[in-house]
Short mmCIF file of C-alpha atoms in Angstrom, two decimals:
data_model
loop_
_atom_site.label_atom_id
_atom_site.label_comp_id
_atom_site.label_asym_id
_atom_site.label_seq_id
_atom_site.Cartn_x
_atom_site.Cartn_y
_atom_site.Cartn_z
CA MET A 17 -18.80 -17.62 -27.28
CA ARG A 18 -17.68 -15.11 -25.21
CA VAL A 19 -16.06 -16.34 -21.73
CA ARG A 20 -16.14 -13.31 -18.84
CA VAL A 21 -12.88 -14.14 -16.77
CA ARG A 22 -13.30 -12.55 -13.20
CA ASN A 23 -11.23 -12.50 -9.69
CA CYS A 24 -7.86 -12.60 -11.46
CA THR A 25 -5.01 -13.21 -9.18
CA LYS A 26 -1.40 -12.01 -10.17
CA LEU A 27 0.98 -14.50 -8.91
CA PHE A 28 4.10 -13.52 -10.35
CA ASP A 29 5.37 -10.17 -11.93
CA MET A 30 8.88 -9.61 -12.82
CA ARG A 31 8.56 -5.87 -12.60
CA ASP A 32 8.36 -6.44 -8.83
CA GLY A 33 10.99 -9.15 -8.69
CA TYR A 34 10.90 -12.54 -6.79
CA PRO A 35 11.96 -12.85 -3.16
CA PHE A 36 12.29 -16.14 -3.44
CA ALA A 37 14.18 -16.32 -6.84
CA ARG A 38 17.05 -13.78 -7.51
CA ASN A 39 18.68 -16.21 -10.15
CA VAL A 40 15.42 -15.67 -12.51
CA LEU A 41 14.37 -12.77 -14.75
CA GLY A 42 10.97 -13.97 -15.50
CA PHE A 43 8.43 -16.49 -15.56
CA SER A 44 5.80 -17.85 -18.34
CA ASP A 45 3.76 -20.61 -19.84
CA PRO A 46 2.49 -22.46 -16.54
CA SER A 47 1.26 -26.09 -17.14
CA VAL A 48 -0.69 -27.03 -13.72
CA ALA A 49 -1.69 -30.30 -12.50
CA LEU A 50 -2.81 -32.17 -9.62
CA VAL A 51 0.18 -34.27 -8.55
CA GLY A 52 -0.39 -36.50 -5.73
CA ASP A 53 -1.99 -34.71 -3.04
CA ARG A 54 -1.41 -30.92 -4.06
CA TRP A 55 -1.44 -28.77 -6.86
CA THR A 56 1.78 -28.31 -9.15
CA MET A 57 2.82 -25.71 -11.51
CA PHE A 58 5.48 -26.72 -14.07
CA ILE A 59 6.78 -22.87 -15.71
CA GLY A 60 9.29 -21.59 -17.94
CA GLY A 61 11.82 -19.35 -16.61
CA MET A 62 14.80 -17.18 -17.60
CA ALA A 63 18.13 -16.63 -16.25
CA PRO A 64 19.81 -13.64 -16.34
CA THR A 65 22.30 -15.22 -19.15
CA PHE A 66 19.10 -15.53 -21.26
CA ARG A 67 19.01 -19.44 -21.02
CA THR A 68 15.25 -20.73 -20.26
CA ASN A 69 14.52 -24.24 -18.57
CA ILE A 70 11.83 -25.37 -16.76
CA TYR A 71 10.69 -25.03 -12.36
CA SER A 72 8.05 -26.30 -10.41
CA PHE A 73 5.98 -24.70 -7.80
CA GLU A 74 3.47 -26.37 -5.61
CA LEU A 75 0.61 -24.98 -3.33
CA PRO A 76 -0.12 -26.51 -0.16
CA PRO A 77 -1.74 -30.30 0.42
CA GLY A 78 -5.58 -29.62 0.22
CA ALA A 79 -5.13 -26.03 -1.05
CA PRO A 80 -7.75 -25.45 -3.90
CA VAL A 81 -6.25 -24.32 -7.40
CA THR A 82 -7.29 -21.05 -7.07
CA SER A 83 -5.23 -20.42 -3.92
CA ASP A 84 -2.14 -17.64 -4.07
CA GLU A 85 -0.01 -19.55 -2.06
CA TRP A 86 2.18 -20.98 -4.81
CA ARG A 87 5.70 -21.36 -3.31
CA PRO A 88 8.88 -23.05 -5.12
CA SER A 89 8.70 -27.18 -4.81
CA PRO A 90 11.13 -27.87 -2.03
CA SER A 91 13.12 -29.86 -4.02
CA ALA A 92 13.81 -26.54 -6.39
CA VAL A 93 14.88 -24.39 -3.55
CA LEU A 94 18.75 -24.10 -3.25
CA SER A 95 18.71 -21.03 -0.55
CA ALA A 96 16.33 -18.19 0.31
CA ARG A 97 16.88 -16.58 -2.93
CA ARG A 98 17.91 -19.01 -5.42
CA ILE A 99 15.84 -21.76 -6.86
CA ARG A 100 17.10 -24.31 -9.16
CA PRO A 101 15.09 -26.26 -12.56
CA VAL A 102 14.03 -29.47 -12.49
CA ILE A 103 16.71 -30.67 -14.78
CA ASP A 104 20.25 -29.11 -14.99
CA GLN A 105 20.78 -27.04 -18.11
CA PRO A 106 21.53 -29.11 -20.99
CA ARG A 107 25.07 -28.71 -22.85
CA ARG A 108 25.70 -25.90 -25.29
CA ARG A 109 24.65 -26.64 -28.52
CA SER A 110 22.24 -29.19 -27.59
CA TRP A 111 18.78 -28.97 -29.34
CA ASN A 112 17.32 -27.82 -26.08
CA ARG A 113 19.94 -26.14 -24.35
CA CYS A 114 17.20 -23.66 -23.69
CA MET A 115 13.75 -25.26 -22.69
CA HIS A 116 10.29 -23.61 -22.40
CA SER A 117 6.41 -23.61 -23.73
CA VAL A 118 5.76 -26.62 -21.15
CA CYS A 119 3.19 -29.07 -20.89
CA PHE A 120 2.65 -31.42 -18.02
CA VAL A 121 0.63 -34.47 -18.87
CA ARG A 122 0.41 -38.21 -17.21
CA GLY A 123 -0.01 -41.48 -19.55
CA VAL A 124 0.76 -44.68 -20.60
CA ALA A 125 3.99 -45.76 -22.68
CA ASP A 126 5.10 -49.45 -23.07
CA ALA A 127 2.80 -50.60 -20.23
CA HIS A 128 4.08 -48.21 -17.91
CA THR A 129 2.38 -45.03 -16.30
CA VAL A 130 4.51 -41.94 -16.88
CA GLU A 131 4.63 -38.29 -15.91
CA ARG A 132 5.99 -36.13 -18.87
CA ILE A 133 6.34 -32.50 -19.38
CA TYR A 134 6.48 -31.75 -23.19
CA HIS A 135 8.36 -28.60 -24.06
CA ALA A 136 9.72 -26.53 -26.71
CA GLY A 137 13.76 -26.34 -27.09
CA ARG A 138 15.92 -24.38 -28.87
CA ALA A 139 19.90 -24.72 -29.56
CA SER A 140 20.38 -21.16 -29.05
CA GLU A 141 20.31 -18.88 -26.49
CA THR A 142 19.05 -16.33 -28.72
CA VAL A 143 15.42 -16.40 -29.01
CA LEU A 144 15.03 -15.48 -32.26
CA ASN A 145 17.60 -17.32 -34.31
CA ARG A 146 17.13 -17.65 -37.89
CA ARG A 147 19.41 -20.79 -38.24
CA LEU A 148 18.48 -22.76 -35.46
CA PRO A 149 14.74 -23.52 -35.30
CA TYR A 150 12.74 -24.78 -32.25
CA ARG A 151 12.19 -28.52 -31.71
CA ILE A 152 9.61 -30.58 -29.20
CA GLY A 153 10.68 -33.00 -26.82
CA TYR A 154 9.83 -33.86 -23.27
CA LEU A 155 11.10 -35.06 -20.06
CA GLU A 156 10.04 -37.71 -18.35
CA ARG A 157 10.00 -39.31 -14.65
CA ARG A 158 8.76 -42.72 -13.39
CA PRO A 159 7.71 -43.90 -9.74
CA GLY A 160 10.60 -43.39 -7.72
CA GLU A 161 13.00 -41.88 -10.39
CA PRO A 162 14.32 -38.20 -11.28
CA TRP A 163 13.11 -36.27 -14.09
CA ARG A 164 15.33 -37.21 -17.34
CA SER A 165 15.15 -35.78 -20.39
CA ILE A 166 15.15 -37.53 -24.14
CA ASP A 167 18.19 -37.27 -26.14
CA GLN A 168 16.56 -36.05 -29.81
CA PRO A 169 13.46 -33.99 -30.10
CA LEU A 170 10.68 -35.67 -31.63
CA ALA A 171 10.51 -36.81 -35.25
CA LEU A 172 7.96 -34.16 -36.13
CA HIS A 173 9.55 -31.36 -38.11
CA GLY A 174 9.92 -31.64 -41.79
CA PRO A 175 8.88 -29.97 -44.95
CA GLY A 176 6.68 -27.37 -44.27
CA LEU A 177 7.39 -27.97 -40.59
CA ASP A 178 10.78 -26.21 -40.06
CA SER A 179 10.65 -24.57 -36.73
CA ILE A 180 7.72 -26.27 -34.16
CA LEU A 181 6.73 -25.75 -30.60
CA GLU A 182 4.19 -24.82 -28.48
CA PRO A 183 3.41 -28.45 -27.75
CA LYS A 184 -0.32 -29.10 -26.00
CA VAL A 185 -0.49 -32.76 -24.98
CA GLU A 186 -3.32 -34.87 -23.96
CA TYR A 187 -3.44 -38.86 -23.18
CA HIS A 188 -6.84 -40.43 -23.76
CA SER A 189 -8.25 -43.50 -25.45
CA GLY A 190 -5.08 -45.42 -25.30
CA ARG A 191 -2.90 -42.59 -27.33
CA TRP A 192 -1.29 -39.38 -26.71
CA HIS A 193 -2.55 -36.41 -28.57
CA MET A 194 -0.52 -33.56 -29.62
CA ARG A 195 -0.93 -29.96 -31.07
CA PHE A 196 1.43 -27.62 -31.80
CA LEU A 197 2.80 -24.69 -33.49
CA THR A 198 4.82 -24.17 -36.43
CA LEU A 199 5.93 -21.44 -38.23
CA PRO A 200 8.67 -20.76 -41.20
CA ALA A 201 11.91 -21.03 -40.15
CA SER A 202 13.04 -18.31 -42.47
CA ARG A 203 11.36 -15.75 -40.53
CA PRO A 204 10.71 -16.59 -37.08
CA GLY A 205 8.84 -14.42 -34.85
CA SER A 206 6.72 -13.13 -37.68
CA GLU A 207 3.61 -11.43 -36.61
CA ASP A 208 1.67 -12.03 -39.75
CA PRO A 209 -0.98 -14.92 -38.31
CA THR A 210 -1.45 -15.99 -41.75
CA ARG A 211 2.14 -17.73 -41.43
CA PHE A 212 1.30 -19.70 -38.17
CA ARG A 213 -0.59 -23.33 -38.57
CA ILE A 214 -1.47 -25.50 -35.52
CA MET A 215 -0.59 -29.26 -36.48
CA TYR A 216 -2.32 -32.27 -34.85
CA THR A 217 -0.92 -35.84 -34.48
CA THR A 218 -1.13 -38.80 -32.26
CA SER A 219 1.20 -41.59 -30.92
CA PRO A 220 0.66 -44.67 -29.24
CA ASN A 221 3.52 -44.26 -26.80
CA GLY A 222 4.04 -40.24 -27.21
CA ARG A 223 7.66 -41.02 -28.25
CA ASP A 224 7.37 -42.31 -31.82
CA ASP A 225 5.19 -43.77 -34.65
CA TRP A 226 3.62 -39.96 -34.39
CA THR A 227 0.79 -39.97 -37.27
CA ALA A 228 1.50 -37.54 -40.19
CA PRO A 229 0.58 -33.83 -38.75
CA VAL A 230 -2.16 -32.90 -40.17
CA GLU A 231 -3.65 -28.86 -40.01
CA TRP A 232 -6.02 -28.48 -37.04
CA PHE A 233 -6.22 -24.78 -37.46
CA GLY A 234 -4.53 -22.44 -39.80
CA THR A 235 -4.09 -21.00 -43.16
CA THR A 236 -6.50 -23.38 -45.06
CA THR A 237 -8.42 -24.91 -42.84
CA ALA A 238 -11.79 -23.35 -41.31
CA SER A 239 -12.48 -23.04 -37.75
CA THR A 240 -15.07 -25.83 -37.99
CA THR A 241 -12.14 -28.44 -38.49
CA ALA A 242 -11.27 -27.82 -34.82
CA SER A 243 -14.47 -29.31 -33.90
CA SER A 244 -14.53 -32.46 -35.29
CA SER A 245 -10.77 -33.10 -33.60
CA PRO A 246 -10.65 -35.76 -30.54
CA MET A 247 -8.94 -33.54 -28.58
CA THR A 248 -12.06 -30.94 -28.60
CA LYS A 249 -14.18 -33.33 -26.59
CA GLU A 250 -11.57 -33.85 -23.69
CA ARG A 251 -12.30 -31.04 -21.28
#
């Protein structure tokens, strides 16, 4: 089925620059959710040092998600032309030194409601580093607490899953459901679509006990496989 998109609005353009953020080169891969009384956007941003991190923007309370009044969250504003990420930049050589490809989700873990931003992470500031593959982790926030990062990436990589990124996570039916992209560490950034696979896994708490990842779409599965996934039933 072909879907036609109308009335597209450009929000940010790195070619035009950002009057509110002279310390960020560009933004990409937003995740939008209703948080409290307003729509909130979590988005990856790259600093002039080529380190990437996660930033937050908000609409005014009550504004529709189609509004173009996105502004940096008040907690993100350092000055009239500088903003800060939702969490400090991880230390050098950390698995998540650079974070991007975000996905906000709210769910239940250990009998507590939590908010998480799942993301891809890499230890290098070089985007395509053959020796340092991508991993997946998350930031977590509980009521009244700031965002914090988990210490280690999720145990999802392994043989045949050398480099994993682009997490898409949902919470429903009492479990955390994740799709993620995998690509061979021997050739990161390859544009050959036959080298990419989308995997699917679930967890009771979104932290560990993940089921063995299965191919959701890729080199061996047909497109009909995707229609059987529980994630396709949630809109």
